[in-house]
Short mmCIF file of C-alpha atoms in Angstrom, two decimals:
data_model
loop_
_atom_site.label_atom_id
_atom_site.label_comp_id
_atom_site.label_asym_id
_atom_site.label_seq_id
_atom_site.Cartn_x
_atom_site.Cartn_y
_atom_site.Cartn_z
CA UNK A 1 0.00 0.00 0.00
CA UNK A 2 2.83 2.79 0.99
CA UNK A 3 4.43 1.77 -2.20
CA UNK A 4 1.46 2.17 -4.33
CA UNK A 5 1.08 5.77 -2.57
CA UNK A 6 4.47 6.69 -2.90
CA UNK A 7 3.75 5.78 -7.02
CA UNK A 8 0.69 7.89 -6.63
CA UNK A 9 2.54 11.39 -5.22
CA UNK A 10 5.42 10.55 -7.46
CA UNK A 11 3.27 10.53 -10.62
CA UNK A 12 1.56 14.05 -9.16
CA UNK A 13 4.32 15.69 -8.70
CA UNK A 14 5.45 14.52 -12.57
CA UNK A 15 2.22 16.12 -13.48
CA UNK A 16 2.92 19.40 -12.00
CA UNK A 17 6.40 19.61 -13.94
CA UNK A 18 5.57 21.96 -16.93
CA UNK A 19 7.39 22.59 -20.29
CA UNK A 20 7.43 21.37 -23.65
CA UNK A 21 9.63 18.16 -23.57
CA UNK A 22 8.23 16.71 -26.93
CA UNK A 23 11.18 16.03 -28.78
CA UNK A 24 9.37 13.57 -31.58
CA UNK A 25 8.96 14.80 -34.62
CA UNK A 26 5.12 15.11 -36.77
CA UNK A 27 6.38 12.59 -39.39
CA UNK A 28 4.77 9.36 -37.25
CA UNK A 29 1.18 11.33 -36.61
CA UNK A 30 -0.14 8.99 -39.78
CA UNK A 31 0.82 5.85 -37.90
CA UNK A 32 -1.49 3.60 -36.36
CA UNK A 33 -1.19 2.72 -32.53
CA UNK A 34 0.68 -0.79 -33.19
CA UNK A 35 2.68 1.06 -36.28
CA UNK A 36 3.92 3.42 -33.40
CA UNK A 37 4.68 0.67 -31.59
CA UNK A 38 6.44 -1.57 -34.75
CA UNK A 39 8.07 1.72 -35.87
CA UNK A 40 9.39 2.61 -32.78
CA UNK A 41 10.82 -0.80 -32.02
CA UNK A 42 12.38 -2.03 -35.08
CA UNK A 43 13.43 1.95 -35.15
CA UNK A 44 15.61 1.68 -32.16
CA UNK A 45 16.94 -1.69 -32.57
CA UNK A 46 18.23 -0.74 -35.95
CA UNK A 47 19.63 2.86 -34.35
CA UNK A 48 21.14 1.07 -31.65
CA UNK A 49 22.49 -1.77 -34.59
CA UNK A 50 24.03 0.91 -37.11
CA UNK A 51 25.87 2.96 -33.88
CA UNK A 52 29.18 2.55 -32.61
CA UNK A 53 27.64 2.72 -28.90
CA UNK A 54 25.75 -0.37 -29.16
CA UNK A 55 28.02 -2.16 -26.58
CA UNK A 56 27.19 0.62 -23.95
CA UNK A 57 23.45 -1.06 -24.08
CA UNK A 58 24.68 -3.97 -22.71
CA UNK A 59 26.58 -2.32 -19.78
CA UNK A 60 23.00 -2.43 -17.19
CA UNK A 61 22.49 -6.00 -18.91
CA UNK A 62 25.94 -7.18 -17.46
CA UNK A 63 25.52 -5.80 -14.85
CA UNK A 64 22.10 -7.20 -13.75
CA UNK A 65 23.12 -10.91 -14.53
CA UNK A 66 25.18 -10.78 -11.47
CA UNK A 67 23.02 -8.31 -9.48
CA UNK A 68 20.30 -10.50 -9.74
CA UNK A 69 21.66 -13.30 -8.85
CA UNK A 70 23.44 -11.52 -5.72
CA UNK A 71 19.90 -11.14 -4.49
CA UNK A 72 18.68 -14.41 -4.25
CA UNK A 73 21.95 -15.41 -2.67
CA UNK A 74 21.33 -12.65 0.40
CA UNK A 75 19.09 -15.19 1.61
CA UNK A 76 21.44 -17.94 1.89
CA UNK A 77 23.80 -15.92 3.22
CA UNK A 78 21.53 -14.93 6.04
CA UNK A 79 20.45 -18.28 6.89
CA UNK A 80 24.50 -19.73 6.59
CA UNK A 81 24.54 -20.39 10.19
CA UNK A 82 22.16 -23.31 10.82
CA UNK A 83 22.06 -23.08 14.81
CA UNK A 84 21.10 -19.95 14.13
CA UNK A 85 17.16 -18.56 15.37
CA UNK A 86 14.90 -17.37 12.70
CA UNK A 87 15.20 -14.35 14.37
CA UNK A 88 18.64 -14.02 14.15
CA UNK A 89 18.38 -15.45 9.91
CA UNK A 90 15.86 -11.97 10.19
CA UNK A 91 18.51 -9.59 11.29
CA UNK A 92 21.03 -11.15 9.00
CA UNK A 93 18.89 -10.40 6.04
CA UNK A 94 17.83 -7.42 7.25
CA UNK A 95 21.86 -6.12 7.87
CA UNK A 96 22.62 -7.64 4.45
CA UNK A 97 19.78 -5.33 2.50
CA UNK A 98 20.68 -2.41 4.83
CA UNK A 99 24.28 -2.37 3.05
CA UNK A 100 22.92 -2.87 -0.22
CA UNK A 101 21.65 0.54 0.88
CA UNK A 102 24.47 1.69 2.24
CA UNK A 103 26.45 0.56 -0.98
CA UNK A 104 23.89 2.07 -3.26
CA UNK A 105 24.25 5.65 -1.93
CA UNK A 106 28.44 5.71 -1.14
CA UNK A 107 28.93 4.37 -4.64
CA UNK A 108 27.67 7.08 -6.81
CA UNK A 109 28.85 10.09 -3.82
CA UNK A 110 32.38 8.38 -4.18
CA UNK A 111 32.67 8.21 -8.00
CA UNK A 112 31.40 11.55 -8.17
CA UNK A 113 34.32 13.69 -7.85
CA UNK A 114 35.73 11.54 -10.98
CA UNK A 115 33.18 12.37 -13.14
CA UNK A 116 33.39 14.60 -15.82
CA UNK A 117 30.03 15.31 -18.04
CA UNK A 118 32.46 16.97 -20.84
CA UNK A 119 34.72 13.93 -21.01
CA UNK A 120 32.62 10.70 -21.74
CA UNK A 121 35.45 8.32 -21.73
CA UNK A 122 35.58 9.38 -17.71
CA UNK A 123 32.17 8.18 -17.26
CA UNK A 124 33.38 4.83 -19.65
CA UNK A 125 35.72 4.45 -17.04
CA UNK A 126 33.96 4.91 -13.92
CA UNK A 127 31.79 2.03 -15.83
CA UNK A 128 34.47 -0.61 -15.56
CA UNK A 129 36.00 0.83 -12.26
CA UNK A 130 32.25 -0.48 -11.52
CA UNK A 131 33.04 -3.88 -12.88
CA UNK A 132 36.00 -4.27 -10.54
CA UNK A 133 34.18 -3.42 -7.73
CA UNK A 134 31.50 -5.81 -8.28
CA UNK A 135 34.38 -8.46 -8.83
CA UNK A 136 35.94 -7.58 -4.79
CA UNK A 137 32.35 -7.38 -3.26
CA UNK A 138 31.80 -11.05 -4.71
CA UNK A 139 34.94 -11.97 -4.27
CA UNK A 140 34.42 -11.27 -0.55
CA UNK A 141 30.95 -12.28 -0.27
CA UNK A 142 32.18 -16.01 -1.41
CA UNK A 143 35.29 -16.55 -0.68
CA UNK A 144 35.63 -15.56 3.45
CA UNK A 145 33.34 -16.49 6.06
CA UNK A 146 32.55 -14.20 8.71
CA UNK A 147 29.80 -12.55 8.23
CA UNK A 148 31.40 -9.03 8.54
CA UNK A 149 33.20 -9.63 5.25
CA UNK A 150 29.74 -10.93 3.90
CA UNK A 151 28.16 -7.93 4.81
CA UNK A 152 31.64 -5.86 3.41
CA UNK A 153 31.06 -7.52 0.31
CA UNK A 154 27.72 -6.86 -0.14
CA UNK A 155 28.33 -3.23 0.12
CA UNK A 156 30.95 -3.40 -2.38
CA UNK A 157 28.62 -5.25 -5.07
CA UNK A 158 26.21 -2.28 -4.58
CA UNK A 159 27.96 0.39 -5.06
CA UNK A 160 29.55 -1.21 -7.87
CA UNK A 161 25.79 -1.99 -9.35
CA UNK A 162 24.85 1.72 -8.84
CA UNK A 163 27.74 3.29 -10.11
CA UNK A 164 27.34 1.16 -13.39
CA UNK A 165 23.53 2.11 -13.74
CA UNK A 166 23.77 5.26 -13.22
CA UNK A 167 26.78 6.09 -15.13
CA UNK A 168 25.98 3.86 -17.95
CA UNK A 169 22.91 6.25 -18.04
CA UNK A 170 24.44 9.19 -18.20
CA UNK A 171 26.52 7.95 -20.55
CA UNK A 172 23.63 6.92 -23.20
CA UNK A 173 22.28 10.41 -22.65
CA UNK A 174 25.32 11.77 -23.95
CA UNK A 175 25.91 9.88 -26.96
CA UNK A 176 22.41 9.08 -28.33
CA UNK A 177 20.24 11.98 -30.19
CA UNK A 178 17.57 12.99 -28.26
CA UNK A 179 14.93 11.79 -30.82
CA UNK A 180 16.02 8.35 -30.37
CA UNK A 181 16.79 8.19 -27.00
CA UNK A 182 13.73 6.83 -25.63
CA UNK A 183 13.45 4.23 -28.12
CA UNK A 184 17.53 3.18 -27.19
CA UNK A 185 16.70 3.47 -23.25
CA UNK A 186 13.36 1.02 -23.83
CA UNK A 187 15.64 -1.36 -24.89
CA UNK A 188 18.44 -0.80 -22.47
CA UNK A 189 15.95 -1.55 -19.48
CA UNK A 190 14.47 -4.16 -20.84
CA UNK A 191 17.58 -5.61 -21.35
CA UNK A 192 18.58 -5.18 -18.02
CA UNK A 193 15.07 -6.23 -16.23
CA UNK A 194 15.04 -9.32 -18.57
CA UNK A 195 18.79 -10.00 -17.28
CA UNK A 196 17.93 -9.66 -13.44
CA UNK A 197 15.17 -11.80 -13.86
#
């Protein structure tokens, strides 16, 4: 219910936002609905196939494989002791999602600073800087065994994941004409949801 509420304000407030954001152009107002929907597909997969950006599509997609599957293991981890209480499993899952948190803010305030919005290959980097990040939080989530470095780990693999989707964002927006950009970021999340899933 507070979820669907928070949906409700959030589309409210979007309302409220004025301006003339249409960036489409009057040469698809003959289409049908489904020939919007056909022309805008096959439109952006053939953009995205003619570019020399294509591979930054696939950046979310990457990084989702793992993400997702990070997620499902937060459960196992919580539960790794087995004399542990339920209760105790609880607060172990519930530390474990608080870093993903924790990870999810510190990741994109700490790559920050590097960032430069007139330099894409900085934001290209900050990308695979992501990559290796992901790679130590994992590494620590699987390879030692107290739960501190679990928990350590887990922070890492956020921030990594956030800095990554957010940068690979930005960096879309940067190289992709704004008539097109929709159609390209369509495809990059479904990509990326199809990946998690």
């Amino acid at each position: 219910v507070v979820d669907s509420i928070t949906f409700l304000i959030s589309g409210f407030l979007m309302y409220l936002v004025g301006g003339s954001w249409d960036v489409s152009s009057d040469k698809h107002d003959h289409l049908s609905f489904w020939g919007h929907i056909e022309d805008m597909a096959i439109g952006g997969f053939k953009y995205i196939k003619k570019s020399n950006f294509w591979p930054l599509v696939l950046i979310k997609t990457t990084i989702c494989l793992v993400y997702g599957g990070g997620d499902v293991l937060i459960v196992s981890f919580s539960e790794d002791d087995p004399d542990s209480s339920e209760a105790e499993q609880s607060r172990r899952l519930g530390s474990l999602f608080f870093m993903i948190g924790i990870g999810c803010i510190l990741g994109p305030l700490v790559s920050d600073p590097f960032l430069n919005m007139t330099k894409p290959k900085t934001i290209l980097y900050l990308c695979a800087a992501s990559f290796a990040l992901q790679a130590v939080g994992n590494f620590c989530m699987g390879l030692f065994s107290p739960f501190t470095y679990t928990l350590i780990g887990t922070m890492f693999r956020a921030s990594g994941s956030s800095i990554a989707w957010i940068d690979s964002q930005i960096l879309l927006q940067a190289v992709v004409s704004p008539d097109m950009l929709g159609r390209v970021l369509a495809v990059d999340y479904g990509l990326a949801l199809l990946s998690e899933a």
